[in-house]
CSV table of C-alpha atoms in Angstrom, one decimal:
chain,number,residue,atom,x,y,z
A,27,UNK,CA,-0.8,14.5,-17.5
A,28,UNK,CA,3.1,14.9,-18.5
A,29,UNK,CA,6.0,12.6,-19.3
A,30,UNK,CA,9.1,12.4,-19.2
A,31,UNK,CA,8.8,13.1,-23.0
A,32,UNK,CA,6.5,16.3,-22.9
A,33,UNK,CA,7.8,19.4,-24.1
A,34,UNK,CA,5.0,21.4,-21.6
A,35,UNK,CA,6.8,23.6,-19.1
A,36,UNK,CA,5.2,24.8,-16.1
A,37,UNK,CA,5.9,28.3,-14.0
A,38,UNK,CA,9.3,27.3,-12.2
A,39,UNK,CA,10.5,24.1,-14.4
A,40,UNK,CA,14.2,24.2,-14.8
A,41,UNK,CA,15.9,25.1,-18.4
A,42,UNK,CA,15.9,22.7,-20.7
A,43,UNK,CA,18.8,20.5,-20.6
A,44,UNK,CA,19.4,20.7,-17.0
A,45,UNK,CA,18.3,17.3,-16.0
A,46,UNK,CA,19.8,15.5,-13.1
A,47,UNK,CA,21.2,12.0,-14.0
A,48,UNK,CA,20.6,9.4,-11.3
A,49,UNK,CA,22.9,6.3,-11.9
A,50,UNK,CA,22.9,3.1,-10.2
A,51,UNK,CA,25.8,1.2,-9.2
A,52,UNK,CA,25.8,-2.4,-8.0
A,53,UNK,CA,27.4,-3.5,-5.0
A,54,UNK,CA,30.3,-4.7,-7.4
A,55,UNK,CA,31.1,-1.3,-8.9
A,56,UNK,CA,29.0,-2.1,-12.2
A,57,UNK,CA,27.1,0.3,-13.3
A,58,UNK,CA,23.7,0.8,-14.8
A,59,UNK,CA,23.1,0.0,-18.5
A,60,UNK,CA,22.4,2.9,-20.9
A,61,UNK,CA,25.7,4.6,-21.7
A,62,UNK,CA,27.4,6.0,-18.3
A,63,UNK,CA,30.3,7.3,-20.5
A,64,UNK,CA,27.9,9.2,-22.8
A,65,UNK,CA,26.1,10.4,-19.4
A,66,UNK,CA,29.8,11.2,-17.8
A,67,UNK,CA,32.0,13.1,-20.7
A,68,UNK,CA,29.3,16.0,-20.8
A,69,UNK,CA,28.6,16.9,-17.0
A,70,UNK,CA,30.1,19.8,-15.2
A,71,UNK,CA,29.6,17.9,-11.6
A,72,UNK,CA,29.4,14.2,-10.2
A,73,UNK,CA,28.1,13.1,-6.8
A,74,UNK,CA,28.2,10.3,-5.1
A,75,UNK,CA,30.0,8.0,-2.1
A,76,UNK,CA,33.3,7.7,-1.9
A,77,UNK,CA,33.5,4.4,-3.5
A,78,UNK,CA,31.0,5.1,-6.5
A,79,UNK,CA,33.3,8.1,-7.5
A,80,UNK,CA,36.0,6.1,-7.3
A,81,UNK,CA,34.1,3.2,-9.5
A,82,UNK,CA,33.2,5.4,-12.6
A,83,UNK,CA,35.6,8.0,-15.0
A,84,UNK,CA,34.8,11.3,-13.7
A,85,UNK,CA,35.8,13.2,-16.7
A,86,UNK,CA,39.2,15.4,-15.8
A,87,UNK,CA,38.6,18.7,-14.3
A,88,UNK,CA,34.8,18.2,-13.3
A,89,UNK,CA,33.5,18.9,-10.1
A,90,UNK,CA,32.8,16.4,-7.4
A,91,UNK,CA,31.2,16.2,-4.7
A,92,UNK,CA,31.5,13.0,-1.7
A,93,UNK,CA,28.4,12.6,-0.3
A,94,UNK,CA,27.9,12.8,3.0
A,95,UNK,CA,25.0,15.0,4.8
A,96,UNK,CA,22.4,15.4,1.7
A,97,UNK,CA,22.0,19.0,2.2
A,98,UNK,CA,25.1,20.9,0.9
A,99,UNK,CA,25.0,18.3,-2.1
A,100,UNK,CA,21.6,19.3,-3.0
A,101,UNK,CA,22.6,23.0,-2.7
A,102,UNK,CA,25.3,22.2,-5.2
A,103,UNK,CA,23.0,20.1,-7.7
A,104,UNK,CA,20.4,23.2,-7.7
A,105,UNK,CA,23.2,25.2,-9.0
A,106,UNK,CA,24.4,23.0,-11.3
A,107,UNK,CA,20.3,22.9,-12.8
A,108,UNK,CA,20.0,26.4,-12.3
A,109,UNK,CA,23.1,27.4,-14.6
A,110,UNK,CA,21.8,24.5,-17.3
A,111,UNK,CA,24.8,22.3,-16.0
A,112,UNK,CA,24.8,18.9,-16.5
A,113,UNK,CA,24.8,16.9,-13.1
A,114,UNK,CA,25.3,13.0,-12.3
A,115,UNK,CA,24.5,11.4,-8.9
A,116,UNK,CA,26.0,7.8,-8.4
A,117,UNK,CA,23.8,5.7,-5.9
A,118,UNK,CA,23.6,2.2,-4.9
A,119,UNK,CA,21.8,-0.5,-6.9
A,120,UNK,CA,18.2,0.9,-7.8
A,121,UNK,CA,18.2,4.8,-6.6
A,122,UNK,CA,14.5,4.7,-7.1
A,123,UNK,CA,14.4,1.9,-4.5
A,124,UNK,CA,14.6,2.9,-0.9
A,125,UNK,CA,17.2,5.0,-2.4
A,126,UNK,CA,18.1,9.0,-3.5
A,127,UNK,CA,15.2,9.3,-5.8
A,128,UNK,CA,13.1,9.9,-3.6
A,129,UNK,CA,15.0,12.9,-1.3
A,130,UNK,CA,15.9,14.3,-5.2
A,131,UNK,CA,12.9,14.6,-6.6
A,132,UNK,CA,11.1,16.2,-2.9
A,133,UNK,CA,13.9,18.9,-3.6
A,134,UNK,CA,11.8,19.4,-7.2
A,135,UNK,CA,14.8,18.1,-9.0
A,136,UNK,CA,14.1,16.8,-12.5
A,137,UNK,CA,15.7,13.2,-13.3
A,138,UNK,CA,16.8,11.1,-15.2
A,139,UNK,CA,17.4,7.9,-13.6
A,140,UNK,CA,19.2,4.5,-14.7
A,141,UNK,CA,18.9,1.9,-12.2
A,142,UNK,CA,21.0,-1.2,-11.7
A,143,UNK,CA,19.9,-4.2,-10.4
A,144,UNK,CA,18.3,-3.4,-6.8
A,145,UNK,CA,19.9,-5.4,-3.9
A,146,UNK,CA,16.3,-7.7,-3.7
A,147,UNK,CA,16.5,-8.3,-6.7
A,148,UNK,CA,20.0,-9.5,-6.6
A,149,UNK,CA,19.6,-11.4,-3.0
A,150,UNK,CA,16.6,-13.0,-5.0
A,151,UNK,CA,18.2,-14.0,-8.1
A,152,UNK,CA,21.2,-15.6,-5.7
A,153,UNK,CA,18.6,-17.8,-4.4
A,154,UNK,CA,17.2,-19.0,-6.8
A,155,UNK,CA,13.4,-17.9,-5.8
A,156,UNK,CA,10.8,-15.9,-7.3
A,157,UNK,CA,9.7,-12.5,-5.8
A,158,UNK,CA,6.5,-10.9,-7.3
A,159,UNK,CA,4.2,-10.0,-4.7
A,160,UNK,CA,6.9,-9.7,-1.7
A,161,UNK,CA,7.1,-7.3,0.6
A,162,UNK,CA,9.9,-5.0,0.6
A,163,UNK,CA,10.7,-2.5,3.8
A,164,UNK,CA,13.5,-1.1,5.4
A,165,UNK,CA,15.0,-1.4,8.8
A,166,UNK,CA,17.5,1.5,8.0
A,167,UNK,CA,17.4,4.7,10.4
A,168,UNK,CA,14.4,3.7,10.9
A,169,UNK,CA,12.1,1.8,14.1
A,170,UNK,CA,12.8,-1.9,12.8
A,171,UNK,CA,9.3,-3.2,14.3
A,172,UNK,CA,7.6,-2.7,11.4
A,173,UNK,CA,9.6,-4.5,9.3
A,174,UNK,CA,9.7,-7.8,12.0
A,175,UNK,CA,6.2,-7.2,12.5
A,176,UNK,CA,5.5,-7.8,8.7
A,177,UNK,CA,8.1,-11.1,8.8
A,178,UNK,CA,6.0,-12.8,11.5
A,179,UNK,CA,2.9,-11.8,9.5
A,180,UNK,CA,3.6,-12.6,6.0
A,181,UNK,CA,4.9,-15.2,4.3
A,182,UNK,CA,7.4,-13.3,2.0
A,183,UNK,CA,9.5,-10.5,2.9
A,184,UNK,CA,12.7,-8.7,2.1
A,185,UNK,CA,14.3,-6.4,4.9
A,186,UNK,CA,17.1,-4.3,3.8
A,187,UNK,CA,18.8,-4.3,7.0
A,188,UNK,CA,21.3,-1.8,9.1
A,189,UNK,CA,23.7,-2.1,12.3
A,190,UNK,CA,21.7,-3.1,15.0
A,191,UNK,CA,18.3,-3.9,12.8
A,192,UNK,CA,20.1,-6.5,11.1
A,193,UNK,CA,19.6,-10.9,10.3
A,194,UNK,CA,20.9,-11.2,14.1
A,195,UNK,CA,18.0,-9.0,15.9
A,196,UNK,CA,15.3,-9.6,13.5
A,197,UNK,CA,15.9,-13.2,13.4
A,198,UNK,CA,15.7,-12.8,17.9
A,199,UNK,CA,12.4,-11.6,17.2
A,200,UNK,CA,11.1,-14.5,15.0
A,201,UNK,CA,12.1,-17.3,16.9
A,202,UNK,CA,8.9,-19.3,17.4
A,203,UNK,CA,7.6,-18.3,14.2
A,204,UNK,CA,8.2,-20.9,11.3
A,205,UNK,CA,10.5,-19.2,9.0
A,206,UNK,CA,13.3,-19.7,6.7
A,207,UNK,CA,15.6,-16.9,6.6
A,208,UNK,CA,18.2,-15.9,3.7
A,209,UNK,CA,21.0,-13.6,4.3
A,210,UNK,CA,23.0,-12.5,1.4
A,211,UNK,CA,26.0,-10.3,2.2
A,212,UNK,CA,28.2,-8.5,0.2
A,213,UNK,CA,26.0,-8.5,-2.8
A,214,UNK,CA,28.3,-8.5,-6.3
A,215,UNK,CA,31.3,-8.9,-4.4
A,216,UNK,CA,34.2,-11.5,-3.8
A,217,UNK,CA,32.9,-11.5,-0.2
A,218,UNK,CA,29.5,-12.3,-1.4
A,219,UNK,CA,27.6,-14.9,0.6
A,220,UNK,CA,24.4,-16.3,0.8
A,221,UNK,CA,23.5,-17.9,4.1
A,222,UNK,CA,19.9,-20.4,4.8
A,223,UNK,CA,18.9,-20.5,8.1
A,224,UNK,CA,16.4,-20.4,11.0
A,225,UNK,CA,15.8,-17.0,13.4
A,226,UNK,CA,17.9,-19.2,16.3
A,227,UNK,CA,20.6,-19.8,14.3
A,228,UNK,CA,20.6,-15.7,12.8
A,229,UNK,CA,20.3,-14.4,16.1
A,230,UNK,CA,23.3,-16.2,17.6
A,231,UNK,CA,26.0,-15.0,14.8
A,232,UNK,CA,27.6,-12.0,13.7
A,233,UNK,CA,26.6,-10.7,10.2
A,234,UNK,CA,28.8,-8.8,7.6
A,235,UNK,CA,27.2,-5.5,6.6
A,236,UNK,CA,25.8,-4.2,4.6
A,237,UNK,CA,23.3,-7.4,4.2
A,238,UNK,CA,19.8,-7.7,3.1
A,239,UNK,CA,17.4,-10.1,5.2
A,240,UNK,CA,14.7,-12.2,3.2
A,241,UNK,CA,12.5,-13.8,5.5
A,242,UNK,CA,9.8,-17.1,4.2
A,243,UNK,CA,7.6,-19.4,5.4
A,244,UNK,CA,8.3,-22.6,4.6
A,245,UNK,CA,6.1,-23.0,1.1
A,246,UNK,CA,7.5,-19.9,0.1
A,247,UNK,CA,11.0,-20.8,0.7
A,248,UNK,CA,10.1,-23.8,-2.0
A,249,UNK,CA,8.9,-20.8,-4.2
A,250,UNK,CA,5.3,-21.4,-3.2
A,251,UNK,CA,2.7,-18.4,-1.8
A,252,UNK,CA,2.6,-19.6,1.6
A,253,UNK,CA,2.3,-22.0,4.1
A,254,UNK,CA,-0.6,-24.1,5.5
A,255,UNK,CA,-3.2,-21.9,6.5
A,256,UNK,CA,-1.3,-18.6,5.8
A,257,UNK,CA,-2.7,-15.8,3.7
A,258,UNK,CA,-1.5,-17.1,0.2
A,259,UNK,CA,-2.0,-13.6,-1.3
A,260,UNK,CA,1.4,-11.8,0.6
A,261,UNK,CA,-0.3,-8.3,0.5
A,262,UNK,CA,-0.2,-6.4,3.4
A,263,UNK,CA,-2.8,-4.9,5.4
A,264,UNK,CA,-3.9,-1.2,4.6
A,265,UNK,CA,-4.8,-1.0,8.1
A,266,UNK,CA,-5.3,3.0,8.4
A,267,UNK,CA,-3.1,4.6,11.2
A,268,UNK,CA,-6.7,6.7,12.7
A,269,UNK,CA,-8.1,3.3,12.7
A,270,UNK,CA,-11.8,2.6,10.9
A,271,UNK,CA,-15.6,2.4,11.8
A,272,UNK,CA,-15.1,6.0,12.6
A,273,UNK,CA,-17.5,8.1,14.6
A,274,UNK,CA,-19.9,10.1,12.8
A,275,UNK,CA,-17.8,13.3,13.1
A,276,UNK,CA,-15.2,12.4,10.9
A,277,UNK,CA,-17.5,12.9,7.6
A,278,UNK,CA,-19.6,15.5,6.4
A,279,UNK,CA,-23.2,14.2,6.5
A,280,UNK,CA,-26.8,15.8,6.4
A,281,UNK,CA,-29.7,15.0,8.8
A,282,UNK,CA,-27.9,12.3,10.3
A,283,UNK,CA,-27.7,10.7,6.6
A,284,UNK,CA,-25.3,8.7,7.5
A,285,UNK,CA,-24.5,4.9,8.3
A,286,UNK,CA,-23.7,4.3,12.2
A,287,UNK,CA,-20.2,3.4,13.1
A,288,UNK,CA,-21.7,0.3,14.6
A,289,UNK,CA,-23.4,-0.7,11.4
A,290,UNK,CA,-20.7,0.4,9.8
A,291,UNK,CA,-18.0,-1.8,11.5
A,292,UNK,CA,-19.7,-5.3,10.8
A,293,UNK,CA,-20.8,-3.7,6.9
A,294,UNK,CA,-17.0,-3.1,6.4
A,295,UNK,CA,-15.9,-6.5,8.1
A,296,UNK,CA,-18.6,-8.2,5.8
A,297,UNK,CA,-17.5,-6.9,2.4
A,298,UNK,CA,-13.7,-7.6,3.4
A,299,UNK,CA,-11.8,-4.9,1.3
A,300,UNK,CA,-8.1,-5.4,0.7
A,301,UNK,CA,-5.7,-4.4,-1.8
A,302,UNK,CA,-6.7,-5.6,-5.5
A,303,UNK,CA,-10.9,-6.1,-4.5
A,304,UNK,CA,-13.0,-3.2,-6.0
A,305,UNK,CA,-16.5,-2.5,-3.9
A,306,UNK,CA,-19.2,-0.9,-4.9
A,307,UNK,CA,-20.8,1.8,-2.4
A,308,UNK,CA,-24.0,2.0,-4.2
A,309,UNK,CA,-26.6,4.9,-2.2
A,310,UNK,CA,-23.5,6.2,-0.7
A,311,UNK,CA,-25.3,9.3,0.5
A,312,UNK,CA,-22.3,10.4,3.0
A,313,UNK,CA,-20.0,7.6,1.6
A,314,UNK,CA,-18.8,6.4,4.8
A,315,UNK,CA,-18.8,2.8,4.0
A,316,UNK,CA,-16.8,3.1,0.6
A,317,UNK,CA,-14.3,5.8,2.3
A,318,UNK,CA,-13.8,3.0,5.1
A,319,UNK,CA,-13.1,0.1,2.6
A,320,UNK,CA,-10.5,2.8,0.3
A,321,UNK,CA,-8.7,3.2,4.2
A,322,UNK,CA,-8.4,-0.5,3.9
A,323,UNK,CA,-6.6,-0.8,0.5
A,324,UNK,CA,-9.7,-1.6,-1.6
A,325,UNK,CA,-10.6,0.3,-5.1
A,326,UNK,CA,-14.0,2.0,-4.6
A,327,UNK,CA,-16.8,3.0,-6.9
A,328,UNK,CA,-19.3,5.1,-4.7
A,329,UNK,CA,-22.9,5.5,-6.5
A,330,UNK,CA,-25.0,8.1,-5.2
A,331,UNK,CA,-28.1,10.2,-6.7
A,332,UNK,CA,-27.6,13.2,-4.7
A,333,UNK,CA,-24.7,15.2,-6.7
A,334,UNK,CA,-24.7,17.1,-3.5
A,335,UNK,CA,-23.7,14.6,-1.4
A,336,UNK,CA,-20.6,14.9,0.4
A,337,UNK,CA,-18.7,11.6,-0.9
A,338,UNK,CA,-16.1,13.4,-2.4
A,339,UNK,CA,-15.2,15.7,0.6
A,340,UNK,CA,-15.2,12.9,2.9
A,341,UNK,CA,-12.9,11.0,0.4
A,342,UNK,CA,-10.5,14.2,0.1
A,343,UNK,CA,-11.1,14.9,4.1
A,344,UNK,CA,-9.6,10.8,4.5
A,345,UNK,CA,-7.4,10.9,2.1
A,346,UNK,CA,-8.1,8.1,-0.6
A,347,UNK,CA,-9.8,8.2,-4.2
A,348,UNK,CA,-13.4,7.1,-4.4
A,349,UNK,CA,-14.7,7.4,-7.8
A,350,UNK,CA,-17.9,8.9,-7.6
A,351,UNK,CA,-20.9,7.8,-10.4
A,352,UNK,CA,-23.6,10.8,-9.3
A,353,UNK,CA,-27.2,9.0,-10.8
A,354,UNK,CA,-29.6,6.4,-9.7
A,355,UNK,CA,-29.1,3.4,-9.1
A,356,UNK,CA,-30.0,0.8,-11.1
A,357,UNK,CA,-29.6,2.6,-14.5
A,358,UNK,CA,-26.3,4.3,-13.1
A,359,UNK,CA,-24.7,0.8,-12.5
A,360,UNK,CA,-24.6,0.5,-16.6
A,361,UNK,CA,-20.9,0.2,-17.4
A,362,UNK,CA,-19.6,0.0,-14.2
A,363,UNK,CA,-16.7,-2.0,-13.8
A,364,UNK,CA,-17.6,-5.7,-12.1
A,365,UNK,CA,-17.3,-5.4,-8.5
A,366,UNK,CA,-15.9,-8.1,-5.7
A,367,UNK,CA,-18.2,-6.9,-3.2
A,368,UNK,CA,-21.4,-4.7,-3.2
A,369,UNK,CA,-22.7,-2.5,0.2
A,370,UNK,CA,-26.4,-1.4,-0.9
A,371,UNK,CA,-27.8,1.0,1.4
A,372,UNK,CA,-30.6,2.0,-0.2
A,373,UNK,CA,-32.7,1.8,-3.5
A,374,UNK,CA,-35.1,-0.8,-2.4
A,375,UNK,CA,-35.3,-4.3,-4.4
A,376,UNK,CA,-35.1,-3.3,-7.8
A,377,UNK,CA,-31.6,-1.9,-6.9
A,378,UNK,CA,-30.6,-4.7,-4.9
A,379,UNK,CA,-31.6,-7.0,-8.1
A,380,UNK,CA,-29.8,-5.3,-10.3
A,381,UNK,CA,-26.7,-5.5,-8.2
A,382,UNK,CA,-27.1,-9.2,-7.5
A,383,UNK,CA,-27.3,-9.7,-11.2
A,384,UNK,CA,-23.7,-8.8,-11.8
A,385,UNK,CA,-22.7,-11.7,-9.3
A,386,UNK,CA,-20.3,-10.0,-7.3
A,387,UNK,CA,-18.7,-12.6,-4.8
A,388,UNK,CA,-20.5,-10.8,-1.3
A,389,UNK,CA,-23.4,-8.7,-1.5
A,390,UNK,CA,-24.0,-6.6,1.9
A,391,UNK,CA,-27.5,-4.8,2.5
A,392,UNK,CA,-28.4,-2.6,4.9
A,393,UNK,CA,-32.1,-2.1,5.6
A,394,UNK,CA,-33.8,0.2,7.9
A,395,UNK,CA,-37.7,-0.9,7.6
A,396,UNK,CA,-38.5,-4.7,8.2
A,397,UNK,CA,-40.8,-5.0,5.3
A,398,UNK,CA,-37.6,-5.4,3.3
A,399,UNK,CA,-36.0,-8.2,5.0
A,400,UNK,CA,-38.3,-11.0,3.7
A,401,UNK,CA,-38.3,-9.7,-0.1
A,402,UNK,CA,-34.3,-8.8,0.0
A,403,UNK,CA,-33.5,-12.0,1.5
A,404,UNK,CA,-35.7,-14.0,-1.0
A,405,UNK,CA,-34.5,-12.4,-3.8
A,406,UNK,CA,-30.5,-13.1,-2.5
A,407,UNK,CA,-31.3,-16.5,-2.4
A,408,UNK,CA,-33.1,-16.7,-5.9
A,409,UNK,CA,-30.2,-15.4,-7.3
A,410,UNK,CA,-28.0,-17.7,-5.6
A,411,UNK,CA,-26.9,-16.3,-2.8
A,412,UNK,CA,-26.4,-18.2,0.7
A,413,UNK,CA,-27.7,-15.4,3.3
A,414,UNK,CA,-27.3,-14.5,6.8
A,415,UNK,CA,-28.4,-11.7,9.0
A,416,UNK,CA,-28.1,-10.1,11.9
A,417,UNK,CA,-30.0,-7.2,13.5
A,418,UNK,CA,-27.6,-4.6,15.3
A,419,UNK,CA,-29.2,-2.0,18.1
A,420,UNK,CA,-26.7,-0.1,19.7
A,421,UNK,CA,-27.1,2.3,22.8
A,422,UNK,CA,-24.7,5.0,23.4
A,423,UNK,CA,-23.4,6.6,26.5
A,424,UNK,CA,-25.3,10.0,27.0
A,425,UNK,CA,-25.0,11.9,29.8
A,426,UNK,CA,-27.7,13.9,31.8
A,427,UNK,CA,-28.0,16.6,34.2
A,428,UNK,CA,-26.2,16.3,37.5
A,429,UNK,CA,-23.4,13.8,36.3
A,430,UNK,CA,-25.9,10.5,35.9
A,431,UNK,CA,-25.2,8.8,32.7
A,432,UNK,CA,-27.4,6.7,30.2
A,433,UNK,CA,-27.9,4.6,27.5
A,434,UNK,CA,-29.6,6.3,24.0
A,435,UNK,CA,-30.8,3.9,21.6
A,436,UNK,CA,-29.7,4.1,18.0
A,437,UNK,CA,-32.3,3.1,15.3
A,438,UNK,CA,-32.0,-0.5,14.8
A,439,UNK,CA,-30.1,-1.7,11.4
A,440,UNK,CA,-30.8,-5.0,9.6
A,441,UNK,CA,-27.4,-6.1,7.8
A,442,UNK,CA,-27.5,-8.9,5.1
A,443,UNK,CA,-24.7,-10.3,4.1
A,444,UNK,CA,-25.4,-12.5,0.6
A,445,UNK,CA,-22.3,-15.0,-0.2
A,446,UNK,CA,-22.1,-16.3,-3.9
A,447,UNK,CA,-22.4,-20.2,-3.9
């Protein structure tokens, strides 16, 4: 993989030297650390707002450019690379940051970027709270209901706001929620302020833009994670947008290898994947289960005998990275890292053992012949493990001759679900 320090070029990398420099500038006309006048004297064009050209010494006779629509800019930037030029762009705050990173480097622009302090940060820092693990989104030309949607759900998030998305409407939407709102305007100016209040009282005022919306539950507004029985942890849910506990025909399987969406829904439910858990898939065979529980945020390790097995299509065909350990379980789970939660759908005892043995907080098992129950749930329990079980047998619609409809069985699915004590 390259750096920013490699000296590998590629087919169609610009000429050396004709890096893009992406400075911040903060809402007070300060600019990023890291020697803007050095960055300045040599550059043959400058772009940027009004305001930010107007903030910095453009050296005399360089070219400018205001920004307005992106477009024309960028033609001019490309240029500027293409001749070995040396170009600046001014942006607000962090340009990496909701900002003109982003559109620059979709245009295959190479930066350089030196950020100032992003406008979270700085509504943060003002007051006087802690951040890590907050949510950050953007109500700007964009459908605001994400970003209320997340405020009534979690316990910490910052909204960078626009006209008609801003503390007034979002703070409409969360009365009846128990929130306390901070709205800092006018970030690193002499019009700065920084206003605590409730959604009632933020709907029913005017607000000076631009503004940025930090929304808290109550503990969190104390600098705690959250509030009575609220989710402590602030990360969102990777809920995927085609949903999960997909029908077999959205993975490649063989012979009907494959766990049922029905089974499938309560295994992924059971082993409760989120962002930060790693679960092990372990006899993935199609690796639906694991591809289900990467939809939902969770780091997966799919363990499979079969090198032919299609876990790594289905992973690329859903877009998320499985890791894929081709060998038999139990000798193949040497040197894997220690898992959260553990979905063993095949392997018999000795596998399920050997899983167990690493102690992962939830083990799920799915077992097609009943002989296995008894032993499985037996050996959970030795290795203390509190178990449950449920059997799932699922009929289908089918349909048959003349329009008449009816109900095909599915083989019947025992699912374990082992909790650590």
């Amino acid at each position: 993989m390259g750096g920013v320090n490699s000296s590998a070029s590629r087919a169609g990398d610009p000429p050396p030297g004709a890096t893009v420099t992406v400075v911040g500038i903060d809402a007070a006309g300060r600019q990023a650390p890291g020697g803007l006048a050095e960055v300045l004297a040599p550059a043959g064009l400058v772009v940027g707002a009004a305001r930010h050209l107007a903030a910095v010494p453009v050296p005399p006779g360089c070219a400018t450019v205001v920004l307005g629509p992106l477009a024309p800019a960028l033609d001019r930037i490309r240029a500027a690379v293409a001749t070995g030029t040396p170009a600046v762009v001014l942006a607000s705050g962090d340009p990496g940051f909701f900002g003109i990173v982003r559109r620059l480097r979709a245009a295959g622009l190479p930066l350089r970027v030196l950020p100032a302090v992003s406008s979270v940060a700085a509504a943060f820092a003002r007051a006087g709270l802690p951040w890590e693990g907050t949510v950050v989104l953007s109500a700007h030309g964009r459908d605001p209901r994400p970003a209320l949607n997340a405020c009534r759900a979690l316990p910490a998030v910052a909204v960078l706001t626009a006209p008609g998305a801003g503390a007034a409407e979002l703070g409409a939407g969360l009365v009846g929620w128990s929130r306390r709102l901070v709205v800092a305007e006018h970030l690193g100016t002499p019009e700065e302020r920084i206003t605590w209040t409730v959604p009632a009282e933020a709907a029913g005022r005017a607000w000076a833009e631009p503004h940025v919306l930090l929304s808290l539950a109550p503990d969190a507004a104390d600098g705690g994670a959250g509030v009575g029985p609220m989710r402590a942890d602030n990360q969102p849910a990777a809920a995927p947008a085609g949903g999960w506990a997909l029908p077999e025909s959205a993975y490649h399987h063989r012979a009907s290898m494959i766990t049922k969406s029905e089974v499938r829904a309560l295994a992924v439910a059971r082993l409760r994947p989120r962002l930060g858990r790693l679960v092990w898939d372990v006899g993935a065979g199609s690796g639906s289960v694991g591809v289900e529980c990467a939809l939902l945020g969770a780091a997966v390790v799919a363990v499979e005998r079969d090198p032919a097995a299609p876990v790594r299509a289905n992973a690329a065909r859903h877009g998320v990275d499985v890791r894929l350990v081709v060998g038999s379980a139990p000798e193949a789970l040497r040197g894997l890292p220690e898992p959260d939660a553990a979905f063993v759908g095949g392997g018999g005892t000795e596998v399920l053992a050997a899983v167990a043995a690493r102690r992962p907080a939830r083990v799920v098992v799915a077992l097609a012949a009943l002989d296995r129950v008894g032993p499985s749930v037996h050996l959970l329990r030795a290795a203390g493990y509190a178990v449950e079980g449920s059997q799932l047998a699922a009929a289908r619609l089918a349909d048959l001759p003349g329009g008449s409809i009816r109900l095909a069985a599915t083989n019947p699915v025992v699912l374990l679900t082992g909790d650590r004590r």
